[in-house]
PDB file of C-alpha atoms in Angstrom:
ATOM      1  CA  UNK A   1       1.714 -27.804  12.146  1.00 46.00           C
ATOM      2  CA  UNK A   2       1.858 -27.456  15.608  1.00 71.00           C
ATOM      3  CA  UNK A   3       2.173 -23.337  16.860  1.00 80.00           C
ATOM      4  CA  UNK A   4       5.092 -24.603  19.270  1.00 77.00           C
ATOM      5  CA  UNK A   5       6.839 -24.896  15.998  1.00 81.00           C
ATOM      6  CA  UNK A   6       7.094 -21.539  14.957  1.00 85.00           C
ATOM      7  CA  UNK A   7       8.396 -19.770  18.198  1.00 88.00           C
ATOM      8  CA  UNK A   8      11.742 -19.428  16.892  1.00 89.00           C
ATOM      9  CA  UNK A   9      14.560 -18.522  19.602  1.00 90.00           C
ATOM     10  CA  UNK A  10      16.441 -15.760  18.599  1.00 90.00           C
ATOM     11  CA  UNK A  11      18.348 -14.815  21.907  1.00 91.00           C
ATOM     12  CA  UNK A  12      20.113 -16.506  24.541  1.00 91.00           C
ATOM     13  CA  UNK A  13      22.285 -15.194  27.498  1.00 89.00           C
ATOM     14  CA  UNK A  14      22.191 -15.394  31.144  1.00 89.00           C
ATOM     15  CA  UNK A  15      18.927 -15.575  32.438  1.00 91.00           C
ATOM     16  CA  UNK A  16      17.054 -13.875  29.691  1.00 94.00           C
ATOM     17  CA  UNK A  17      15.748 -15.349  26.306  1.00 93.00           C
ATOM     18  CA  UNK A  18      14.207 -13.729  23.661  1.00 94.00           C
ATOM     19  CA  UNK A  19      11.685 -15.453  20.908  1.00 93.00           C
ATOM     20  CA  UNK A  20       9.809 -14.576  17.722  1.00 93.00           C
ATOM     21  CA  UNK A  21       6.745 -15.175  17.619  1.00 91.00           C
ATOM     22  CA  UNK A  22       3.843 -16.319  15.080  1.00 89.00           C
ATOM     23  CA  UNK A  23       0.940 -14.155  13.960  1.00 89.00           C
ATOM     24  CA  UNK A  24      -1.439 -15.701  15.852  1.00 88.00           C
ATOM     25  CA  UNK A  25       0.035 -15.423  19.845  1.00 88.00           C
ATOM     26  CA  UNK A  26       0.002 -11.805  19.093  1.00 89.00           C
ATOM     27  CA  UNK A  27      -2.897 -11.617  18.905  1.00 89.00           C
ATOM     28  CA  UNK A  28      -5.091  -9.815  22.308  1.00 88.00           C
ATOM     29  CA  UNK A  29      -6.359 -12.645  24.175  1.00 89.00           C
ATOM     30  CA  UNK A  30      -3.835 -15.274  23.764  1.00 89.00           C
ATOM     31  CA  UNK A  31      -0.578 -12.684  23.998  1.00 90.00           C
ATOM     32  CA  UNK A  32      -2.594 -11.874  27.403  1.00 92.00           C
ATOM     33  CA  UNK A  33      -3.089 -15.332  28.788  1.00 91.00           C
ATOM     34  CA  UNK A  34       0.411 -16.282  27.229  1.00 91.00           C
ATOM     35  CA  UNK A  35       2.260 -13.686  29.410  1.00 92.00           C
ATOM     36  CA  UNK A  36       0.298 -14.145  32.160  1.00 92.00           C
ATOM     37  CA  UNK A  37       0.957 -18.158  32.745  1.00 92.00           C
ATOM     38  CA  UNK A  38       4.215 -17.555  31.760  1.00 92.00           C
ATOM     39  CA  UNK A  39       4.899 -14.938  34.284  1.00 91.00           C
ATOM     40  CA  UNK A  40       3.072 -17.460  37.180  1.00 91.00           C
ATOM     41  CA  UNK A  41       5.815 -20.067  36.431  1.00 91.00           C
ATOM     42  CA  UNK A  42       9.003 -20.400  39.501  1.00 90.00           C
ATOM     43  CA  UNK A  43      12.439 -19.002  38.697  1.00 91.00           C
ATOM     44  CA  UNK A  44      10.684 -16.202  36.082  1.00 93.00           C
ATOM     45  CA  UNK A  45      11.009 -12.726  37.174  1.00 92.00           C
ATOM     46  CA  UNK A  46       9.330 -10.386  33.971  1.00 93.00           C
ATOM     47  CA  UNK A  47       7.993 -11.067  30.866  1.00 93.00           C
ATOM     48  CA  UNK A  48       7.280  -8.754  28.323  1.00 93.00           C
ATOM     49  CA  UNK A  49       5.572  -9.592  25.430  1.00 93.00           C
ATOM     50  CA  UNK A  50       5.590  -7.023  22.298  1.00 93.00           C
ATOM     51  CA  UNK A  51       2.681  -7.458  19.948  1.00 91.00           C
ATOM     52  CA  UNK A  52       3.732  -5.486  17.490  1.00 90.00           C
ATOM     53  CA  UNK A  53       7.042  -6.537  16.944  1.00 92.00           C
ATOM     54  CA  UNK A  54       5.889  -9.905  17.847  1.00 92.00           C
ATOM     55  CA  UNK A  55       8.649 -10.678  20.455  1.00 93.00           C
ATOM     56  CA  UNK A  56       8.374 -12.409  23.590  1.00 94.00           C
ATOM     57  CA  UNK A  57      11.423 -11.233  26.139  1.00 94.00           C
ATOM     58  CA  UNK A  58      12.056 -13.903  29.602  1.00 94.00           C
ATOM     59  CA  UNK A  59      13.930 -13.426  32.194  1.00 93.00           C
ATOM     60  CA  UNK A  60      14.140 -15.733  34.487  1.00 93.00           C
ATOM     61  CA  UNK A  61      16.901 -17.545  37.672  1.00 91.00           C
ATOM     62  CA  UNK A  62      18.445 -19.863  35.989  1.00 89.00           C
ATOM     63  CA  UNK A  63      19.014 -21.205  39.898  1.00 89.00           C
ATOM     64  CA  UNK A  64      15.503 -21.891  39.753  1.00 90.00           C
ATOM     65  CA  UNK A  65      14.392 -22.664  36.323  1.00 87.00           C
ATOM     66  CA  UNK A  66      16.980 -23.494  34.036  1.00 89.00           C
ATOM     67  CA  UNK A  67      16.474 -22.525  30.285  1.00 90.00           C
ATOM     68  CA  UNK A  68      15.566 -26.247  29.332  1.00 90.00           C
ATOM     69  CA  UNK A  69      12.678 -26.364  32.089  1.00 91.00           C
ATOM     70  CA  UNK A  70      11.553 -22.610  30.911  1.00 90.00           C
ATOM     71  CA  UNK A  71      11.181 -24.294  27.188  1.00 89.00           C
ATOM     72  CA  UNK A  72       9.471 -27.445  28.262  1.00 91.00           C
ATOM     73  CA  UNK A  73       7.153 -25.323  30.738  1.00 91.00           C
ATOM     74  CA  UNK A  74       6.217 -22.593  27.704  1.00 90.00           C
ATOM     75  CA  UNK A  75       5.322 -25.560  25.651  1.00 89.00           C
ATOM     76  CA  UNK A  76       2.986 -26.831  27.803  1.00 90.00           C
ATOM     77  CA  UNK A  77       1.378 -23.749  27.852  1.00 91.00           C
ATOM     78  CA  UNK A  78       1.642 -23.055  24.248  1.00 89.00           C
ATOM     79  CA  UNK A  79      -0.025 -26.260  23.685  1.00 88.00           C
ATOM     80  CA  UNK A  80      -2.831 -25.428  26.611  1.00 89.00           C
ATOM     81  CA  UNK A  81      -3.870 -22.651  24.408  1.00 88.00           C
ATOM     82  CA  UNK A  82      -3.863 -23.597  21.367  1.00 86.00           C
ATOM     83  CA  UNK A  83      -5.887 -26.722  22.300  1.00 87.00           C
ATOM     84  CA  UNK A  84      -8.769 -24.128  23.821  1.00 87.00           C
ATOM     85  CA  UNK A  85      -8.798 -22.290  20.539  1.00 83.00           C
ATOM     86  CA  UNK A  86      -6.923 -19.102  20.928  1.00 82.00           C
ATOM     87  CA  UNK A  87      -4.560 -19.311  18.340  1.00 81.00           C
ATOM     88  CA  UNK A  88      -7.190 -19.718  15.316  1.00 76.00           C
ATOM     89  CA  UNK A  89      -7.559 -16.533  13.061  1.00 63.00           C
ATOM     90  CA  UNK A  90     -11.644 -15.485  12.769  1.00 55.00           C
ATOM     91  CA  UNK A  91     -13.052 -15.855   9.982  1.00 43.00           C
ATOM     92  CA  UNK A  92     -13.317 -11.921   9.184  1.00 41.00           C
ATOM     93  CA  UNK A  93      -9.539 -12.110   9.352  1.00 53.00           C
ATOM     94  CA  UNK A  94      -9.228 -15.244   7.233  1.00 50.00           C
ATOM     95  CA  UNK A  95     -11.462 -13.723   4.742  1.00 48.00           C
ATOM     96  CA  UNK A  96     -10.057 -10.670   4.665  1.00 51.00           C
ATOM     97  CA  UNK A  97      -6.214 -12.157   4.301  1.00 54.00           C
ATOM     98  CA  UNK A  98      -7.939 -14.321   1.557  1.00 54.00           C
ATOM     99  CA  UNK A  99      -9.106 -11.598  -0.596  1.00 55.00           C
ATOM    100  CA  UNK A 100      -5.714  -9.478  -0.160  1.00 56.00           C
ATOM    101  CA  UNK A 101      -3.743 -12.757  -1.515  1.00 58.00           C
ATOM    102  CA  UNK A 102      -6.372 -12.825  -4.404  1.00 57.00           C
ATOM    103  CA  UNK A 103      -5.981  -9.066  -5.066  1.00 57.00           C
ATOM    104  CA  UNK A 104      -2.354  -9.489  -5.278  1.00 63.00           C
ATOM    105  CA  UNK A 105      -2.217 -12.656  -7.757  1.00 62.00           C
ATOM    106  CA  UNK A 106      -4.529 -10.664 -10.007  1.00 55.00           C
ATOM    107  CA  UNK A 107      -2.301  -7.651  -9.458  1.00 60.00           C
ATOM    108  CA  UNK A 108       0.586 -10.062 -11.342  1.00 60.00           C
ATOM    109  CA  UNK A 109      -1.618 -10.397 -14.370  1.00 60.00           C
ATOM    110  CA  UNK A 110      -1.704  -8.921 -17.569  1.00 57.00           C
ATOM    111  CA  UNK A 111      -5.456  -7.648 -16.778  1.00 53.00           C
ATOM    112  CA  UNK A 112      -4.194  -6.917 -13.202  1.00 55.00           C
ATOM    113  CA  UNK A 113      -1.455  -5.078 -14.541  1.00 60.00           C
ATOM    114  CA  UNK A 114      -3.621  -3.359 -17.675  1.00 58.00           C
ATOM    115  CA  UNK A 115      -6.559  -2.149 -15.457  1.00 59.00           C
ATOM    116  CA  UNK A 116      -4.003  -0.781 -12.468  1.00 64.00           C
ATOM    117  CA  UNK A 117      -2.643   1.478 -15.300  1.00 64.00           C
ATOM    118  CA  UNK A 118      -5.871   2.596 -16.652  1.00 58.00           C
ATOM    119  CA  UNK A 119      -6.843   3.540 -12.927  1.00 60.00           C
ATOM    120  CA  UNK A 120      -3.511   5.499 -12.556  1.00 63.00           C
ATOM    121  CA  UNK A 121      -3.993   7.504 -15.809  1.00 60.00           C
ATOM    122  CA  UNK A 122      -7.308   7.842 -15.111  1.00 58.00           C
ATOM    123  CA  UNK A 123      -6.639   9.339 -11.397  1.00 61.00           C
ATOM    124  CA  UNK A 124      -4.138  11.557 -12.628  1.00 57.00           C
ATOM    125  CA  UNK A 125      -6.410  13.161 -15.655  1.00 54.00           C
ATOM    126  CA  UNK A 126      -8.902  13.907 -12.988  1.00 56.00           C
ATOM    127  CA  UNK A 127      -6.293  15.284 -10.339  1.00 56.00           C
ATOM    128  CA  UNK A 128      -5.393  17.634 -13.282  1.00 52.00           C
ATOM    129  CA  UNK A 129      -8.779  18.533 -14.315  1.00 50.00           C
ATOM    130  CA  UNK A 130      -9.235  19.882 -10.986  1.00 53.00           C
ATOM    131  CA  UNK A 131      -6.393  21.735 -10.738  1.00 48.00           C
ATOM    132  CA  UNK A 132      -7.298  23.548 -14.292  1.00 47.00           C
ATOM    133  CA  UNK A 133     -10.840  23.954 -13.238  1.00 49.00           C
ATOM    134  CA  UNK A 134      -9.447  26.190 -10.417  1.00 47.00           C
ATOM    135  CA  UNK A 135      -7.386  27.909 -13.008  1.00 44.00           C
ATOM    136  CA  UNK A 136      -9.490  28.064 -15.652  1.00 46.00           C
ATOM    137  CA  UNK A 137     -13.070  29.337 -14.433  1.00 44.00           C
ATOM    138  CA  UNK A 138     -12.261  32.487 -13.534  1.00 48.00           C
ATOM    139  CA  UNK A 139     -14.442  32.055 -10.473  1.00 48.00           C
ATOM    140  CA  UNK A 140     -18.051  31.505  -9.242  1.00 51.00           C
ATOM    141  CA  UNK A 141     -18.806  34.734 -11.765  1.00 54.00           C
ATOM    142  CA  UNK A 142     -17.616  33.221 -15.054  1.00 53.00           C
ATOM    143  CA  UNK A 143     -19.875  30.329 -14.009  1.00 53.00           C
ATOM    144  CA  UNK A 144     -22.731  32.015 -13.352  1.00 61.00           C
ATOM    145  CA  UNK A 145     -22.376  34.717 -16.082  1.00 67.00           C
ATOM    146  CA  UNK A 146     -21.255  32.053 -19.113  1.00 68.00           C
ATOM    147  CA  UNK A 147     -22.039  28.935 -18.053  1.00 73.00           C
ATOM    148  CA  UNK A 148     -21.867  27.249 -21.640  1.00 75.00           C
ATOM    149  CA  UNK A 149     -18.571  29.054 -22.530  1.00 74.00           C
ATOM    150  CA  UNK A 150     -17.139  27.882 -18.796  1.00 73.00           C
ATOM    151  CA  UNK A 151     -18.110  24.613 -19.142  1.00 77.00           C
ATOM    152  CA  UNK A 152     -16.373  24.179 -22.354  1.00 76.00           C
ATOM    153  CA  UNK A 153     -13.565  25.857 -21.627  1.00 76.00           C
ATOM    154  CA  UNK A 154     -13.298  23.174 -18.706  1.00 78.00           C
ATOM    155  CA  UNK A 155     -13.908  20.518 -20.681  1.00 80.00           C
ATOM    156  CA  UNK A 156     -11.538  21.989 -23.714  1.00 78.00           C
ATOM    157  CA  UNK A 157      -8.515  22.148 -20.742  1.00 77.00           C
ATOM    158  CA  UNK A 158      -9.471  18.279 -19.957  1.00 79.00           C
ATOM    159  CA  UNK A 159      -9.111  17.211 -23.714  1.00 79.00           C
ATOM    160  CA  UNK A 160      -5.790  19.137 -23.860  1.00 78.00           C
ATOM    161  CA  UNK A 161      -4.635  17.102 -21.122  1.00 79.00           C
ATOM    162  CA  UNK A 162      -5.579  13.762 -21.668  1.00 80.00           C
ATOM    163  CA  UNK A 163      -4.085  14.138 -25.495  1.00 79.00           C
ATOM    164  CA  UNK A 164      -0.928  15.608 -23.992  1.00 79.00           C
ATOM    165  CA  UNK A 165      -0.918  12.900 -21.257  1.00 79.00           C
ATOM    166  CA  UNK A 166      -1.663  10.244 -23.710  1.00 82.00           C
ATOM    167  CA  UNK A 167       0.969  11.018 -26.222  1.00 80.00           C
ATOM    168  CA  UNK A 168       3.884  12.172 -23.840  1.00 82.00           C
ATOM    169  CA  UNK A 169       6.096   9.270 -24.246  1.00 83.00           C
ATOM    170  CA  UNK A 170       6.351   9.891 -27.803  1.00 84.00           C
ATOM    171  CA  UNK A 171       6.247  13.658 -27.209  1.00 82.00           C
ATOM    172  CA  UNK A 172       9.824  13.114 -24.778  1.00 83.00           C
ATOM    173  CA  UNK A 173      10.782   9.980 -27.007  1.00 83.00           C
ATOM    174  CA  UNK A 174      10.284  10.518 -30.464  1.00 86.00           C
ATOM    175  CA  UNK A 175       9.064  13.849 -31.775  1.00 86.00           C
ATOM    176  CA  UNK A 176      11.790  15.603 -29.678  1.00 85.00           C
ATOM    177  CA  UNK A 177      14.163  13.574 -30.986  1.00 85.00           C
ATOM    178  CA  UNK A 178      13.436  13.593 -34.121  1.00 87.00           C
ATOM    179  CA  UNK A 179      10.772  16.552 -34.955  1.00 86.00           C
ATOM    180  CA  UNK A 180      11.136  16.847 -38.758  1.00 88.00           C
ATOM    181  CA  UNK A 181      10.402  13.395 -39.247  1.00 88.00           C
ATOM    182  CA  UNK A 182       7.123  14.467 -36.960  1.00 88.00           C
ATOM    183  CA  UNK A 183       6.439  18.039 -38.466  1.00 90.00           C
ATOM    184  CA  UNK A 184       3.082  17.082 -39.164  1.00 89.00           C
ATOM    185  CA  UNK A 185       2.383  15.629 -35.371  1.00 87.00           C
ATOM    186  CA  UNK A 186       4.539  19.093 -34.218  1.00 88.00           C
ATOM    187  CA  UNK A 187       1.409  21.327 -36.242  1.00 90.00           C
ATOM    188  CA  UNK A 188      -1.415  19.768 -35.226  1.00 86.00           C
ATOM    189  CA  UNK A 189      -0.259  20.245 -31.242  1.00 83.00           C
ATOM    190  CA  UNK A 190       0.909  23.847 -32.074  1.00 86.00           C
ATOM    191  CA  UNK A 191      -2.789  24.304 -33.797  1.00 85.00           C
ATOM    192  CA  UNK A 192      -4.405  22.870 -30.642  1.00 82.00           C
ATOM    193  CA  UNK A 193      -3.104  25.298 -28.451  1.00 80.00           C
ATOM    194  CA  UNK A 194      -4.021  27.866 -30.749  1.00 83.00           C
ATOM    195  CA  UNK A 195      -7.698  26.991 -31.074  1.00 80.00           C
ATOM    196  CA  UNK A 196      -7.281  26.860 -27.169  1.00 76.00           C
ATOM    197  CA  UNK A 197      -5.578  30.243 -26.191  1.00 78.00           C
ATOM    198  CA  UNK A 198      -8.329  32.042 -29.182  1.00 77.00           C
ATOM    199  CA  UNK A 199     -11.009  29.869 -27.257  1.00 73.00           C
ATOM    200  CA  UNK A 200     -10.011  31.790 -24.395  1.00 71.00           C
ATOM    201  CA  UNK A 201     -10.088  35.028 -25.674  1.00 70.00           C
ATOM    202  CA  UNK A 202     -12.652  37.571 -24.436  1.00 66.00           C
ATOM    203  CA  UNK A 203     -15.750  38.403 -26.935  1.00 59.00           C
TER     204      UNK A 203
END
């Protein structure tokens, strides 16, 4: 498909046309050359060219160039550059845009989907294991003094956690609901925290 194609014309008044334009003119050299030819051409008095928002803005004397000559004259030079080669995306980018499109099709998966929420849990039991490592060692001391009974209160607090973590649906779902029918799922998280706050305790 020919790049002259996809500028698509999205303002005309008096004088002064504006046009979106595809990935590839926006790119540094050939939004460069683009604007430069463009502004060499009779009748055209600025041209501003916004990479970013990929917009090309013309104004021109429509004494001097009408708007049909301006569109015939950027085709030409549309078609001048494309034909050296500026328009085509390297291969770093094509690669690159390759592997994002993969990356998202696998995201759509079932093993996209069952891996990103393994990750999340994951990220979030660690983000809380730091937070009661800072909370829980009771400072370079405890460490240094205790360092079996520090390291397993750490890794005690991280157990806790990822139990709590795993079973909080249920937790805000069912046993709430319904904790008689769960007594027996209500004792053994009341005797966890026991064990943990006589864990804690000081000899």
């Amino acid at each position: 498909m020919a790049i002259q194609k996809q500028f698509l014309l999205r303002y005309r008044g008096d004088g002064h046309v504006r046009f979106q334009l595809p990935e590839p003119a926006c790119q540094a050299e050939p939004a460069r050359q683009l604007a430069a030819k463009l502004v060499e051409l009779d009748g055209v008095r600025s041209v501003h060219l916004y990479r970013s928002q990929r917009k090309l803005s013309i104004r021109y004397h429509e004494s001097v160039c009408g708007f049909n000559q301006l569109a015939v004259r950027l085709a030409r030079i549309v078609a001048e550059l494309e034909q050296q080669g500026l328009f085509e995306t390297p291969l770093a980018d094509k690669a690159k845009k390759s592997m994002l499109n993969i990356g998202q099709r696998l995201r759509k998966t079932h093993v996209g989907g069952w891996f990103r929420e393994k990750y999340q849990a994951g990220r979030e039991t660690l983000q809380a294991a730091k937070i009661v490592g800072k909370l829980g060692v009771k400072g370079p001391k405890a460490l240094i003094k205790d360092p079996e009974k520090a390291t397993i209160d750490f890794l005690n607090d991280v157990l806790v956690l990822y139990l709590i973590k795993t079973h909080w649906t249920r937790i805000t779902q069912e046993w709430l609901v319904r904790p008689f029918v769960y007594r027996y799922e209500w004792m053994a998280l009341f005797y966890m925290f026991f064990l943990l706050v006589r864990s804690r305790r000081p000899k």
